[in-house]
mmCIF file of C-alpha atoms in Angstrom:
data_model
loop_
_atom_site.group_PDB
_atom_site.id
_atom_site.type_symbol
_atom_site.label_atom_id
_atom_site.label_comp_id
_atom_site.label_asym_id
_atom_site.label_seq_id
_atom_site.Cartn_x
_atom_site.Cartn_y
_atom_site.Cartn_z
ATOM 1 C CA UNK A 1 0.215 0.255 -0.398
ATOM 2 C CA UNK A 2 1.355 3.561 -0.923
ATOM 3 C CA UNK A 3 0.507 5.951 1.301
ATOM 4 C CA UNK A 4 2.806 8.910 -0.013
ATOM 5 C CA UNK A 5 -0.075 11.450 0.578
ATOM 6 C CA UNK A 6 -0.937 10.591 3.995
ATOM 7 C CA UNK A 7 -0.077 13.541 5.622
ATOM 8 C CA UNK A 8 -0.852 15.941 2.417
ATOM 9 C CA UNK A 9 -4.850 16.080 2.937
ATOM 10 C CA UNK A 10 -6.478 18.914 2.650
ATOM 11 C CA UNK A 11 -10.109 17.454 3.199
ATOM 12 C CA UNK A 12 -11.074 16.780 6.687
ATOM 13 C CA UNK A 13 -11.336 13.347 6.462
ATOM 14 C CA UNK A 14 -10.603 11.097 9.390
ATOM 15 C CA UNK A 15 -7.485 8.487 7.673
ATOM 16 C CA UNK A 16 -6.574 5.570 8.555
ATOM 17 C CA UNK A 17 -3.334 3.437 7.224
ATOM 18 C CA UNK A 18 -3.000 0.066 5.957
ATOM 19 C CA UNK A 19 -0.462 -0.605 9.434
ATOM 20 C CA UNK A 20 -3.726 0.383 11.695
ATOM 21 C CA UNK A 21 -5.635 -2.554 11.019
ATOM 22 C CA UNK A 22 -5.738 -6.207 11.597
ATOM 23 C CA UNK A 23 -5.179 -7.935 8.511
ATOM 24 C CA UNK A 24 -5.681 -11.735 7.887
ATOM 25 C CA UNK A 25 -2.578 -12.287 6.710
ATOM 26 C CA UNK A 26 -0.007 -9.761 7.344
ATOM 27 C CA UNK A 27 2.656 -10.762 5.228
ATOM 28 C CA UNK A 28 0.521 -9.922 1.973
ATOM 29 C CA UNK A 29 0.812 -6.088 3.332
ATOM 30 C CA UNK A 30 3.438 -3.910 2.405
ATOM 31 C CA UNK A 31 3.493 -0.052 3.105
ATOM 32 C CA UNK A 32 5.276 2.973 1.549
ATOM 33 C CA UNK A 33 6.445 5.629 1.998
ATOM 34 C CA UNK A 34 8.544 8.818 1.593
ATOM 35 C CA UNK A 35 9.623 11.768 2.297
ATOM 36 C CA UNK A 36 9.029 14.210 -1.159
ATOM 37 C CA UNK A 37 5.774 14.436 -1.066
ATOM 38 C CA UNK A 38 4.473 15.014 2.212
ATOM 39 C CA UNK A 39 7.511 17.524 3.058
ATOM 40 C CA UNK A 40 8.084 18.802 -0.106
ATOM 41 C CA UNK A 41 11.305 17.563 -0.781
ATOM 42 C CA UNK A 42 10.901 16.339 -4.050
ATOM 43 C CA UNK A 43 14.738 15.680 -5.141
ATOM 44 C CA UNK A 44 15.744 14.034 -1.175
ATOM 45 C CA UNK A 45 14.670 10.540 -2.764
ATOM 46 C CA UNK A 46 14.076 8.959 0.866
ATOM 47 C CA UNK A 47 11.329 6.515 1.774
ATOM 48 C CA UNK A 48 10.134 3.859 3.831
ATOM 49 C CA UNK A 49 9.239 0.309 3.307
ATOM 50 C CA UNK A 50 7.316 -1.777 6.448
ATOM 51 C CA UNK A 51 6.777 -5.871 5.457
ATOM 52 C CA UNK A 52 6.610 -8.440 7.792
ATOM 53 C CA UNK A 53 7.893 -10.695 4.719
ATOM 54 C CA UNK A 54 10.942 -12.014 5.073
ATOM 55 C CA UNK A 55 11.735 -12.775 1.608
ATOM 56 C CA UNK A 56 10.363 -9.604 0.553
ATOM 57 C CA UNK A 57 12.793 -7.949 3.543
ATOM 58 C CA UNK A 58 16.000 -10.250 2.255
ATOM 59 C CA UNK A 59 15.244 -9.164 -1.478
ATOM 60 C CA UNK A 60 15.036 -5.560 -0.999
ATOM 61 C CA UNK A 61 17.841 -5.570 1.775
ATOM 62 C CA UNK A 62 20.485 -7.215 -1.579
ATOM 63 C CA UNK A 63 19.193 -3.690 -3.374
ATOM 64 C CA UNK A 64 19.918 -1.748 -1.118
ATOM 65 C CA UNK A 65 23.828 -1.871 -0.681
ATOM 66 C CA UNK A 66 23.571 -0.213 -4.474
ATOM 67 C CA UNK A 67 20.855 2.536 -3.718
ATOM 68 C CA UNK A 68 22.056 3.656 0.385
ATOM 69 C CA UNK A 69 20.909 6.685 1.823
ATOM 70 C CA UNK A 70 23.773 9.561 1.885
ATOM 71 C CA UNK A 71 24.869 9.747 5.698
ATOM 72 C CA UNK A 72 24.453 13.433 5.085
ATOM 73 C CA UNK A 73 21.006 13.120 4.132
ATOM 74 C CA UNK A 74 20.167 10.670 6.723
ATOM 75 C CA UNK A 75 21.285 13.172 9.284
ATOM 76 C CA UNK A 76 19.038 15.690 7.764
ATOM 77 C CA UNK A 77 16.060 13.441 8.023
ATOM 78 C CA UNK A 78 16.538 12.346 11.403
ATOM 79 C CA UNK A 79 17.188 15.802 12.493
ATOM 80 C CA UNK A 80 13.661 16.655 11.369
ATOM 81 C CA UNK A 81 11.468 13.995 12.213
ATOM 82 C CA UNK A 82 13.348 14.168 15.738
ATOM 83 C CA UNK A 83 11.320 17.616 15.916
ATOM 84 C CA UNK A 84 7.701 16.140 16.425
ATOM 85 C CA UNK A 85 5.973 18.895 18.121
ATOM 86 C CA UNK A 86 7.469 21.026 15.488
ATOM 87 C CA UNK A 87 5.728 18.357 12.693
ATOM 88 C CA UNK A 88 2.102 17.745 14.276
ATOM 89 C CA UNK A 89 1.276 21.613 15.478
ATOM 90 C CA UNK A 90 2.516 23.792 13.331
ATOM 91 C CA UNK A 91 4.234 21.771 9.548
ATOM 92 C CA UNK A 92 1.615 19.229 8.809
ATOM 93 C CA UNK A 93 -1.695 21.953 9.600
ATOM 94 C CA UNK A 94 0.240 24.703 8.206
ATOM 95 C CA UNK A 95 0.570 22.777 5.161
ATOM 96 C CA UNK A 96 -2.924 21.520 4.794
ATOM 97 C CA UNK A 97 -3.967 24.233 4.757
ATOM 98 C CA UNK A 98 -2.328 26.034 2.135
ATOM 99 C CA UNK A 99 -2.898 22.783 0.187
ATOM 100 C CA UNK A 100 -6.790 23.333 0.806
ATOM 101 C CA UNK A 101 -6.842 26.819 -0.320
ATOM 102 C CA UNK A 102 -4.443 26.314 -3.170
ATOM 103 C CA UNK A 103 -6.994 23.507 -4.522
ATOM 104 C CA UNK A 104 -10.026 25.975 -4.414
ATOM 105 C CA UNK A 105 -8.241 27.911 -6.251
ATOM 106 C CA UNK A 106 -7.160 25.586 -9.100
ATOM 107 C CA UNK A 107 -10.203 23.503 -9.019
ATOM 108 C CA UNK A 108 -12.566 27.244 -8.987
ATOM 109 C CA UNK A 109 -10.483 28.421 -12.086
ATOM 110 C CA UNK A 110 -10.450 25.457 -14.084
ATOM 111 C CA UNK A 111 -14.253 25.250 -13.609
ATOM 112 C CA UNK A 112 -14.740 29.272 -15.182
ATOM 113 C CA UNK A 113 -12.762 27.537 -18.120
ATOM 114 C CA UNK A 114 -15.620 24.491 -18.315
ATOM 115 C CA UNK A 115 -13.139 22.114 -17.169
ATOM 116 C CA UNK A 116 -14.454 19.987 -14.409
ATOM 117 C CA UNK A 117 -11.334 18.034 -12.373
ATOM 118 C CA UNK A 118 -11.498 14.812 -10.726
ATOM 119 C CA UNK A 119 -12.544 14.565 -6.607
ATOM 120 C CA UNK A 120 -10.037 13.958 -4.637
ATOM 121 C CA UNK A 121 -9.171 14.898 -0.902
ATOM 122 C CA UNK A 122 -5.460 14.499 -0.637
ATOM 123 C CA UNK A 123 -2.221 14.529 -2.694
ATOM 124 C CA UNK A 124 -0.541 17.542 -4.817
ATOM 125 C CA UNK A 125 -2.147 17.293 -7.927
ATOM 126 C CA UNK A 126 -5.974 17.160 -9.758
ATOM 127 C CA UNK A 127 -6.867 14.923 -12.643
ATOM 128 C CA UNK A 128 -8.211 17.222 -15.172
ATOM 129 C CA UNK A 129 -11.055 17.129 -18.469
ATOM 130 C CA UNK A 130 -9.755 18.346 -21.578
ATOM 131 C CA UNK A 131 -11.446 16.233 -23.997
ATOM 132 C CA UNK A 132 -13.825 18.648 -24.874
ATOM 133 C CA UNK A 133 -10.979 20.676 -26.430
ATOM 134 C CA UNK A 134 -9.905 17.781 -28.170
ATOM 135 C CA UNK A 135 -10.207 18.246 -32.296
ATOM 136 C CA UNK A 136 -10.703 14.361 -31.926
ATOM 137 C CA UNK A 137 -10.532 11.630 -29.165
ATOM 138 C CA UNK A 138 -7.440 10.411 -29.855
ATOM 139 C CA UNK A 139 -3.776 10.444 -28.411
ATOM 140 C CA UNK A 140 -2.410 12.477 -31.298
ATOM 141 C CA UNK A 141 -5.063 15.078 -30.811
ATOM 142 C CA UNK A 142 -3.787 15.308 -26.979
ATOM 143 C CA UNK A 143 -0.318 15.398 -27.865
ATOM 144 C CA UNK A 144 -1.001 18.243 -30.509
ATOM 145 C CA UNK A 145 -2.996 20.266 -27.130
ATOM 146 C CA UNK A 146 -0.040 19.547 -25.087
ATOM 147 C CA UNK A 147 2.104 21.282 -27.673
ATOM 148 C CA UNK A 148 -0.347 24.760 -27.561
ATOM 149 C CA UNK A 149 0.181 24.874 -23.950
ATOM 150 C CA UNK A 150 3.835 24.889 -24.322
ATOM 151 C CA UNK A 151 3.730 27.474 -26.730
ATOM 152 C CA UNK A 152 1.224 29.732 -24.657
ATOM 153 C CA UNK A 153 4.106 28.861 -21.594
ATOM 154 C CA UNK A 154 2.711 25.574 -19.470
ATOM 155 C CA UNK A 155 3.502 22.753 -18.840
ATOM 156 C CA UNK A 156 0.724 20.207 -18.154
ATOM 157 C CA UNK A 157 1.459 16.321 -18.059
ATOM 158 C CA UNK A 158 -1.191 14.904 -20.456
ATOM 159 C CA UNK A 159 -2.873 11.881 -19.411
ATOM 160 C CA UNK A 160 -0.525 9.595 -21.745
ATOM 161 C CA UNK A 161 2.596 9.851 -20.204
ATOM 162 C CA UNK A 162 0.697 8.524 -17.301
ATOM 163 C CA UNK A 163 -0.672 5.411 -18.996
ATOM 164 C CA UNK A 164 -4.149 6.770 -19.002
ATOM 165 C CA UNK A 165 -6.358 5.381 -21.660
ATOM 166 C CA UNK A 166 -8.847 8.221 -22.413
ATOM 167 C CA UNK A 167 -7.650 11.228 -24.559
ATOM 168 C CA UNK A 168 -8.335 14.178 -23.088
ATOM 169 C CA UNK A 169 -6.824 13.886 -19.419
ATOM 170 C CA UNK A 170 -4.182 15.790 -18.142
ATOM 171 C CA UNK A 171 -2.242 16.204 -14.314
ATOM 172 C CA UNK A 172 -1.956 19.533 -13.049
ATOM 173 C CA UNK A 173 0.322 19.975 -9.939
ATOM 174 C CA UNK A 174 -1.185 23.275 -7.264
ATOM 175 C CA UNK A 175 1.021 23.064 -4.741
ATOM 176 C CA UNK A 176 2.124 26.726 -5.104
ATOM 177 C CA UNK A 177 1.854 29.893 -4.073
ATOM 178 C CA UNK A 178 -1.692 31.732 -5.954
ATOM 179 C CA UNK A 179 -0.257 34.195 -7.785
ATOM 180 C CA UNK A 180 1.953 31.963 -9.734
ATOM 181 C CA UNK A 181 -1.647 29.533 -9.932
ATOM 182 C CA UNK A 182 -3.759 32.763 -11.287
ATOM 183 C CA UNK A 183 -1.281 33.490 -13.861
ATOM 184 C CA UNK A 184 -1.222 29.838 -15.003
ATOM 185 C CA UNK A 185 -5.241 29.406 -15.208
ATOM 186 C CA UNK A 186 -4.694 32.864 -17.344
ATOM 187 C CA UNK A 187 -2.781 31.928 -19.563
ATOM 188 C CA UNK A 188 -4.661 28.125 -19.417
ATOM 189 C CA UNK A 189 -7.671 30.580 -20.913
ATOM 190 C CA UNK A 190 -5.707 32.648 -23.027
ATOM 191 C CA UNK A 191 -4.624 28.814 -25.403
ATOM 192 C CA UNK A 192 -7.454 27.779 -25.449
ATOM 193 C CA UNK A 193 -9.341 30.480 -26.269
ATOM 194 C CA UNK A 194 -6.585 30.892 -29.291
ATOM 195 C CA UNK A 195 -6.581 26.802 -29.461
ATOM 196 C CA UNK A 196 -10.531 26.845 -30.010
ATOM 197 C CA UNK A 197 -10.666 29.190 -32.300
ATOM 198 C CA UNK A 198 -9.083 27.477 -34.866
ATOM 199 C CA UNK A 199 -11.917 24.241 -34.868
ATOM 200 C CA UNK A 200 -15.103 25.522 -32.767
ATOM 201 C CA UNK A 201 -16.172 28.688 -31.051
ATOM 202 C CA UNK A 202 -15.748 28.250 -27.180
ATOM 203 C CA UNK A 203 -19.236 29.243 -26.762
ATOM 204 C CA UNK A 204 -20.257 25.834 -29.112
ATOM 205 C CA UNK A 205 -18.778 23.959 -25.883
ATOM 206 C CA UNK A 206 -20.889 21.713 -24.507
ATOM 207 C CA UNK A 207 -20.775 22.598 -20.304
ATOM 208 C CA UNK A 208 -19.508 19.434 -18.240
ATOM 209 C CA UNK A 209 -19.877 19.317 -14.314
ATOM 210 C CA UNK A 210 -17.667 21.149 -12.743
ATOM 211 C CA UNK A 211 -16.295 17.460 -10.722
ATOM 212 C CA UNK A 212 -16.177 14.078 -11.581
ATOM 213 C CA UNK A 213 -15.566 10.780 -10.094
ATOM 214 C CA UNK A 214 -13.163 8.575 -11.596
ATOM 215 C CA UNK A 215 -10.901 8.222 -14.653
ATOM 216 C CA UNK A 216 -10.047 5.044 -17.431
ATOM 217 C CA UNK A 217 -6.229 4.720 -16.265
ATOM 218 C CA UNK A 218 -4.731 1.271 -18.833
ATOM 219 C CA UNK A 219 -3.141 -1.236 -16.143
ATOM 220 C CA UNK A 220 -0.386 -2.112 -18.502
ATOM 221 C CA UNK A 221 1.643 1.068 -20.215
ATOM 222 C CA UNK A 222 1.040 1.242 -23.009
ATOM 223 C CA UNK A 223 2.391 4.971 -23.738
ATOM 224 C CA UNK A 224 6.412 4.371 -24.110
ATOM 225 C CA UNK A 225 5.728 4.513 -27.983
ATOM 226 C CA UNK A 226 4.991 8.064 -26.594
ATOM 227 C CA UNK A 227 7.900 8.802 -24.172
ATOM 228 C CA UNK A 228 10.972 9.377 -26.443
ATOM 229 C CA UNK A 229 8.529 12.616 -28.226
ATOM 230 C CA UNK A 230 7.078 13.524 -25.054
ATOM 231 C CA UNK A 231 11.404 14.370 -23.927
ATOM 232 C CA UNK A 232 12.445 15.442 -26.603
ATOM 233 C CA UNK A 233 9.189 18.006 -27.391
ATOM 234 C CA UNK A 234 9.524 19.361 -23.605
ATOM 235 C CA UNK A 235 13.372 19.725 -24.177
ATOM 236 C CA UNK A 236 13.127 21.892 -27.192
ATOM 237 C CA UNK A 237 9.670 23.414 -25.495
ATOM 238 C CA UNK A 238 12.748 24.629 -22.557
ATOM 239 C CA UNK A 239 14.832 25.733 -25.177
ATOM 240 C CA UNK A 240 12.004 28.116 -27.448
ATOM 241 C CA UNK A 241 10.083 29.015 -24.635
ATOM 242 C CA UNK A 242 11.682 31.239 -21.510
ATOM 243 C CA UNK A 243 9.327 31.756 -18.340
ATOM 244 C CA UNK A 244 6.819 28.548 -18.560
ATOM 245 C CA UNK A 245 4.400 28.272 -15.884
ATOM 246 C CA UNK A 246 5.428 24.612 -14.509
ATOM 247 C CA UNK A 247 1.970 23.113 -12.982
ATOM 248 C CA UNK A 248 3.930 19.943 -13.270
ATOM 249 C CA UNK A 249 6.922 21.019 -10.885
ATOM 250 C CA UNK A 250 4.943 23.528 -7.932
ATOM 251 C CA UNK A 251 6.256 22.535 -4.512
ATOM 252 C CA UNK A 252 4.163 23.167 -1.273
ATOM 253 C CA UNK A 253 4.874 26.453 -0.128
ATOM 254 C CA UNK A 254 5.811 25.965 3.727
ATOM 255 C CA UNK A 255 8.540 28.161 4.381
#
């Protein structure tokens, strides 16, 4: 069970960890968590795996010899988690409050553009439904829209990069300050208006609800053929465009 966002909740919900349950077969329960999301430490690739399965522990111990955590990083993280009072009373409440506000801004801003998002209560991003903006319901049309967004100084990851079976879904990370989120929404409005005007008027677009429940995601990775092209176009965009609003690389503003 991957509980990577267990501390990054922005809705008033009761969270229950898999480790707190009385599992009928504990050896088949494997818990994972890392520092990068909940502590806004995307460069600190340190994670925890808890399992009672001896075979899995043995296999991971063999791999760990090639992926040891550097001593200085261990020292920093030890000092961080040692201050439980600051984490519980200051950091987590502040981070969750800021995530809640940022989530409200991005959802309201997308709703004003007629873009629904999947309902969620934790994490750093939303899945947004751009299907009505595609010229055709194909992966090629999704990549074309993605490229137009890059030229509009927006870097928003398309669903194909995450194995989404249905073209038109994009992932927007919202964990940033309000000014940059609003700037991203403004650029998104301008870019979409210009893009859609090439084919159909904005007023003719079908109205959609502001939030959805689910999206189709492939269990197998059928997006590999697009991986090289995505990386190439991303590199070109970073070279050709300055001041791109990177909506997929925002980090939590907790300072």
